[in-house]
Amino acid sequence: MRILVLGGTWFLGKEVVRGALRRGWDVTTFNRGQSAPDTPGTKSVHGDRTSQEDLRRLARSGLWDAVIDTSSSDLQPRHVLMATEALRDQAARWVHISTVSVYAGWPHDPLTEDSPLLECPPDADETYGYTGVDGSPTKYGFQKAGGERAVSEIFDDRAVFLRPGVILGPDEYVGRLPWWLSRAQRGGKILAPAPRERRIQPVDVRDVARFALDQAAASSTGAYNVAHPKGITFEDFVTACLEVTGGVGHPVWLPASQLSNHDVRQWTELPLWRRQPGVWAVDSAKAVAAGLRCRPVRETISGTWAWLHADGRPVPHPRWAKHGIAPAKEAKVLSAETDQLS
């Protein structure tokens, strides 16, 4: 099996490459060669995805049985279209890592693969789309929907779309789970979002990578929601973070209304918390039927802590700094709520 991984040096792309090499596949990666070293055992082609000349040079390195695109997150649809046009005759199949943000109803409505998508043309530039006043839809979602359209226009029934929600695990660069682990280790009173029994559906990067590779070798096409079918309650999530770090902490569960009264930002100041009912109502039954297997979220938590404890160093990314409530603000919120109860 010969595959081309667009990206391939960090987080999901890195795990896809590792998994492909373990399967004995022939792996080519295409990236700028700036974020992280290439994995030994791969054929590396360095170039810019926004350069037609670099894409033409890449195409001369083909043929491939499949392309797995892990690096379109920050690209405009027109740049995705450029890549698919350059590689249309060089690859038999295209596995595109997308996002649940492409759904028009996310994060308000329960989602299946038949849910309506946001509208965005395949040749859109960075100006297309908008972010709603309540944070949905997002410009990011419009752009990613346009990227899917670009792939569909060229690869049609040779394309597979994987739509994860939140991906966690070793090498995470966003900082969601690392922040919770760090906060648990620090202990004390920990601000936590009620209801504690609400289930969340993050998936492990290693499980997403395995499913992407399975799809590269399969013959099925279409879209798959990639979300943990069982998930974990927020209470069990915080408890697991305390257990693996050895933190001596006590979660203080505050409802969304109280958190909002203190201007606690959803999704970032308390990572993985968002009020809308559809955030963690993503149906992944189709992916499970196609072979998606998700390890317990507790294993993701312990695996990430082991990586961090072994001096794990994620690729630097600006999103890392956006996650986690400042200790002074957290203490102020907890103090105010304690005073109200006394």
PDB file of C-alpha atoms in Angstrom, residues 23-179:
ATOM      1  CA  ARG A  23       1.549  -1.809   8.728  1.00  0.00           C
ATOM      2  CA  GLY A  24       4.516  -1.997   6.380  1.00  0.00           C
ATOM      3  CA  TRP A  25       3.135   0.613   3.997  1.00  0.00           C
ATOM      4  CA  ASP A  26       5.184   2.857   1.729  1.00  0.00           C
ATOM      5  CA  VAL A  27       4.673   6.397   3.057  1.00  0.00           C
ATOM      6  CA  THR A  28       5.334   9.759   1.416  1.00  0.00           C
ATOM      7  CA  THR A  29       4.756  12.944   3.418  1.00  0.00           C
ATOM      8  CA  PHE A  30       4.318  16.471   2.099  1.00  0.00           C
ATOM      9  CA  ASN A  31       4.839  19.455   4.373  1.00  0.00           C
ATOM     10  CA  ARG A  32       6.934  22.582   4.671  1.00  0.00           C
ATOM     11  CA  GLY A  33       9.539  20.911   6.855  1.00  0.00           C
ATOM     12  CA  GLN A  34       9.229  23.635   9.486  1.00  0.00           C
ATOM     13  CA  SER A  35       7.023  22.444  12.346  1.00  0.00           C
ATOM     14  CA  ALA A  36       8.704  19.189  13.322  1.00  0.00           C
ATOM     15  CA  PRO A  37      11.123  16.569  11.966  1.00  0.00           C
ATOM     16  CA  ASP A  38       9.962  14.030   9.421  1.00  0.00           C
ATOM     17  CA  THR A  39       9.432  10.511  10.745  1.00  0.00           C
ATOM     18  CA  PRO A  40      12.280   8.138   9.847  1.00  0.00           C
ATOM     19  CA  GLY A  41      11.210   5.614   7.231  1.00  0.00           C
ATOM     20  CA  THR A  42       9.138   8.039   5.177  1.00  0.00           C
ATOM     21  CA  LYS A  43       9.874   9.639   1.849  1.00  0.00           C
ATOM     22  CA  SER A  44       9.611  13.355   2.563  1.00  0.00           C
ATOM     23  CA  VAL A  45       8.714  15.970  -0.008  1.00  0.00           C
ATOM     24  CA  HIS A  46       8.931  19.510   1.313  1.00  0.00           C
ATOM     25  CA  GLY A  47       6.801  22.245  -0.149  1.00  0.00           C
ATOM     26  CA  ASP A  48       3.951  24.696   0.356  1.00  0.00           C
ATOM     27  CA  ARG A  49       0.376  23.554  -0.274  1.00  0.00           C
ATOM     28  CA  THR A  50      -0.531  27.025  -1.504  1.00  0.00           C
ATOM     29  CA  SER A  51       2.094  26.825  -4.289  1.00  0.00           C
ATOM     30  CA  GLN A  52       1.003  25.275  -7.571  1.00  0.00           C
ATOM     31  CA  GLU A  53       4.617  24.648  -8.527  1.00  0.00           C
ATOM     32  CA  ASP A  54       5.261  22.752  -5.280  1.00  0.00           C
ATOM     33  CA  LEU A  55       2.097  20.719  -5.828  1.00  0.00           C
ATOM     34  CA  ARG A  56       3.153  19.861  -9.373  1.00  0.00           C
ATOM     35  CA  ARG A  57       6.520  18.750  -8.038  1.00  0.00           C
ATOM     36  CA  LEU A  58       4.770  16.606  -5.445  1.00  0.00           C
ATOM     37  CA  ALA A  59       2.562  15.018  -8.109  1.00  0.00           C
ATOM     38  CA  ARG A  60       5.655  13.818  -9.943  1.00  0.00           C
ATOM     39  CA  SER A  61       6.435  11.649  -6.879  1.00  0.00           C
ATOM     40  CA  GLY A  62       3.219   9.589  -7.318  1.00  0.00           C
ATOM     41  CA  LEU A  63       1.368   7.222  -7.852  1.00  0.00           C
ATOM     42  CA  TRP A  64      -0.426   6.493  -4.558  1.00  0.00           C
ATOM     43  CA  ASP A  65      -3.210   4.195  -3.488  1.00  0.00           C
ATOM     44  CA  ALA A  66      -4.551   6.903  -1.197  1.00  0.00           C
ATOM     45  CA  VAL A  67      -3.997  10.423   0.064  1.00  0.00           C
ATOM     46  CA  ILE A  68      -4.727  11.149   3.721  1.00  0.00           C
ATOM     47  CA  ASP A  69      -5.087  14.879   4.219  1.00  0.00           C
ATOM     48  CA  THR A  70      -4.355  15.842   7.819  1.00  0.00           C
ATOM     49  CA  SER A  71      -3.150  19.396   7.151  1.00  0.00           C
ATOM     50  CA  SER A  72      -6.096  21.324   5.705  1.00  0.00           C
ATOM     51  CA  SER A  73      -7.246  22.795   9.037  1.00  0.00           C
ATOM     52  CA  ASP A  74      -6.018  26.322   8.354  1.00  0.00           C
ATOM     53  CA  LEU A  75      -6.307  26.238   4.568  1.00  0.00           C
ATOM     54  CA  GLN A  76      -8.756  28.087   2.375  1.00  0.00           C
ATOM     55  CA  PRO A  77     -11.061  25.896   0.238  1.00  0.00           C
ATOM     56  CA  ARG A  78      -9.338  27.112  -2.934  1.00  0.00           C
ATOM     57  CA  HIS A  79      -6.046  25.715  -1.659  1.00  0.00           C
ATOM     58  CA  VAL A  80      -7.659  22.344  -0.951  1.00  0.00           C
ATOM     59  CA  LEU A  81      -9.012  22.497  -4.500  1.00  0.00           C
ATOM     60  CA  MET A  82      -5.509  23.192  -5.839  1.00  0.00           C
ATOM     61  CA  ALA A  83      -4.173  20.066  -4.151  1.00  0.00           C
ATOM     62  CA  THR A  84      -6.973  17.819  -5.372  1.00  0.00           C
ATOM     63  CA  GLU A  85      -6.579  19.104  -8.919  1.00  0.00           C
ATOM     64  CA  ALA A  86      -2.837  18.490  -8.825  1.00  0.00           C
ATOM     65  CA  LEU A  87      -3.230  14.949  -7.482  1.00  0.00           C
ATOM     66  CA  ARG A  88      -6.423  13.763  -9.183  1.00  0.00           C
ATOM     67  CA  ASP A  89      -4.547  11.362 -11.488  1.00  0.00           C
ATOM     68  CA  GLN A  90      -1.888  10.429  -8.960  1.00  0.00           C
ATOM     69  CA  ALA A  91      -4.084   8.956  -6.213  1.00  0.00           C
ATOM     70  CA  ALA A  92      -6.836   6.374  -6.296  1.00  0.00           C
ATOM     71  CA  ARG A  93      -8.515   7.605  -3.130  1.00  0.00           C
ATOM     72  CA  TRP A  94      -8.675  10.669  -0.844  1.00  0.00           C
ATOM     73  CA  VAL A  95      -9.279  10.481   2.923  1.00  0.00           C
ATOM     74  CA  HIS A  96     -10.052  13.981   4.156  1.00  0.00           C
ATOM     75  CA  ILE A  97      -9.879  14.916   7.827  1.00  0.00           C
ATOM     76  CA  SER A  98     -12.699  17.399   8.327  1.00  0.00           C
ATOM     77  CA  THR A  99     -14.715  18.415  11.405  1.00  0.00           C
ATOM     78  CA  VAL A 100     -18.213  18.379  12.904  1.00  0.00           C
ATOM     79  CA  SER A 101     -18.106  22.161  12.509  1.00  0.00           C
ATOM     80  CA  VAL A 102     -19.166  21.677   8.867  1.00  0.00           C
ATOM     81  CA  TYR A 103     -22.720  20.919  10.052  1.00  0.00           C
ATOM     82  CA  ALA A 104     -25.156  23.816   9.953  1.00  0.00           C
ATOM     83  CA  GLY A 105     -26.726  22.615  13.208  1.00  0.00           C
ATOM     84  CA  TRP A 106     -23.574  22.243  15.281  1.00  0.00           C
ATOM     85  CA  PRO A 107     -23.404  22.795  18.259  1.00  0.00           C
ATOM     86  CA  HIS A 108     -27.158  23.181  18.801  1.00  0.00           C
ATOM     87  CA  ASP A 109     -28.616  20.011  17.294  1.00  0.00           C
ATOM     88  CA  PRO A 110     -27.934  16.274  17.500  1.00  0.00           C
ATOM     89  CA  LEU A 111     -25.964  15.231  14.429  1.00  0.00           C
ATOM     90  CA  THR A 112     -25.834  12.340  11.996  1.00  0.00           C
ATOM     91  CA  GLU A 113     -24.055  12.175   8.658  1.00  0.00           C
ATOM     92  CA  ASP A 114     -27.348  13.170   7.015  1.00  0.00           C
ATOM     93  CA  SER A 115     -27.521  16.497   8.879  1.00  0.00           C
ATOM     94  CA  PRO A 116     -27.350  19.590   6.613  1.00  0.00           C
ATOM     95  CA  LEU A 117     -23.945  21.113   5.943  1.00  0.00           C
ATOM     96  CA  LEU A 118     -22.911  24.748   5.798  1.00  0.00           C
ATOM     97  CA  GLU A 119     -22.761  26.150   2.278  1.00  0.00           C
ATOM     98  CA  CYS A 120     -19.381  27.209   0.919  1.00  0.00           C
ATOM     99  CA  PRO A 121     -18.061  27.089  -2.665  1.00  0.00           C
ATOM    100  CA  PRO A 122     -15.012  24.907  -3.370  1.00  0.00           C
ATOM    101  CA  ASP A 123     -12.960  27.850  -4.641  1.00  0.00           C
ATOM    102  CA  ALA A 124     -13.688  30.201  -1.727  1.00  0.00           C
ATOM    103  CA  ASP A 125     -10.921  32.305  -0.256  1.00  0.00           C
ATOM    104  CA  GLU A 126     -10.328  33.301   3.357  1.00  0.00           C
ATOM    105  CA  THR A 127     -13.069  35.957   3.291  1.00  0.00           C
ATOM    106  CA  TYR A 128     -15.933  33.483   2.931  1.00  0.00           C
ATOM    107  CA  GLY A 129     -18.195  32.741   5.896  1.00  0.00           C
ATOM    108  CA  TYR A 130     -18.838  34.321   9.259  1.00  0.00           C
ATOM    109  CA  THR A 131     -19.067  33.490  12.943  1.00  0.00           C
ATOM    110  CA  GLY A 132     -22.472  33.965  14.566  1.00  0.00           C
ATOM    111  CA  VAL A 133     -23.026  36.163  17.577  1.00  0.00           C
ATOM    112  CA  ASP A 134     -23.371  33.110  19.833  1.00  0.00           C
ATOM    113  CA  GLY A 135     -20.256  31.509  18.382  1.00  0.00           C
ATOM    114  CA  SER A 136     -22.094  29.409  15.811  1.00  0.00           C
ATOM    115  CA  PRO A 137     -21.864  28.786  12.992  1.00  0.00           C
ATOM    116  CA  THR A 138     -18.168  29.523  12.682  1.00  0.00           C
ATOM    117  CA  LYS A 139     -16.148  30.903   9.844  1.00  0.00           C
ATOM    118  CA  TYR A 140     -13.901  27.901  10.398  1.00  0.00           C
ATOM    119  CA  GLY A 141     -16.875  25.619   9.764  1.00  0.00           C
ATOM    120  CA  PHE A 142     -17.737  27.376   6.502  1.00  0.00           C
ATOM    121  CA  GLN A 143     -14.131  27.101   5.339  1.00  0.00           C
ATOM    122  CA  LYS A 144     -13.947  23.408   6.194  1.00  0.00           C
ATOM    123  CA  ALA A 145     -17.261  22.764   4.404  1.00  0.00           C
ATOM    124  CA  GLY A 146     -15.771  24.431   1.347  1.00  0.00           C
ATOM    125  CA  GLY A 147     -12.752  22.159   1.652  1.00  0.00           C
ATOM    126  CA  GLU A 148     -15.032  19.134   1.583  1.00  0.00           C
ATOM    127  CA  ARG A 149     -16.735  20.528  -1.513  1.00  0.00           C
ATOM    128  CA  ALA A 150     -13.339  20.931  -3.172  1.00  0.00           C
ATOM    129  CA  VAL A 151     -12.456  17.292  -2.536  1.00  0.00           C
ATOM    130  CA  SER A 152     -15.880  16.106  -3.709  1.00  0.00           C
ATOM    131  CA  GLU A 153     -15.638  18.115  -6.920  1.00  0.00           C
ATOM    132  CA  ILE A 154     -12.439  16.359  -8.000  1.00  0.00           C
ATOM    133  CA  PHE A 155     -12.482  12.948  -6.290  1.00  0.00           C
ATOM    134  CA  ASP A 156     -16.263  12.443  -6.158  1.00  0.00           C
ATOM    135  CA  ASP A 157     -16.936   8.791  -5.233  1.00  0.00           C
ATOM    136  CA  ARG A 158     -13.253   8.216  -4.451  1.00  0.00           C
ATOM    137  CA  ALA A 159     -13.420  10.450  -1.372  1.00  0.00           C
ATOM    138  CA  VAL A 160     -13.965   9.723   2.322  1.00  0.00           C
ATOM    139  CA  PHE A 161     -14.636  12.447   4.897  1.00  0.00           C
ATOM    140  CA  LEU A 162     -13.871  11.944   8.567  1.00  0.00           C
ATOM    141  CA  ARG A 163     -15.596  14.486  10.824  1.00  0.00           C
ATOM    142  CA  PRO A 164     -14.155  14.413  14.341  1.00  0.00           C
ATOM    143  CA  GLY A 165     -15.301  16.615  17.174  1.00  0.00           C
ATOM    144  CA  VAL A 166     -12.492  16.961  19.722  1.00  0.00           C
ATOM    145  CA  ILE A 167      -9.308  14.898  19.329  1.00  0.00           C
ATOM    146  CA  LEU A 168      -7.172  14.379  22.428  1.00  0.00           C
ATOM    147  CA  GLY A 169      -4.109  12.316  23.264  1.00  0.00           C
ATOM    148  CA  PRO A 170      -0.312  12.344  23.229  1.00  0.00           C
ATOM    149  CA  ASP A 171       1.277  15.173  21.204  1.00  0.00           C
ATOM    150  CA  GLU A 172      -1.844  17.343  21.533  1.00  0.00           C
ATOM    151  CA  TYR A 173      -1.008  20.886  20.427  1.00  0.00           C
ATOM    152  CA  VAL A 174      -4.281  22.651  21.368  1.00  0.00           C
ATOM    153  CA  GLY A 175      -3.799  22.246  25.109  1.00  0.00           C
ATOM    154  CA  ARG A 176      -7.270  21.149  26.240  1.00  0.00           C
ATOM    155  CA  LEU A 177      -6.405  17.927  28.058  1.00  0.00           C
ATOM    156  CA  PRO A 178      -2.927  19.121  29.111  1.00  0.00           C
ATOM    157  CA  TRP A 179      -4.561  22.078  30.871  1.00  0.00           C
TER     158      TRP A 179
END
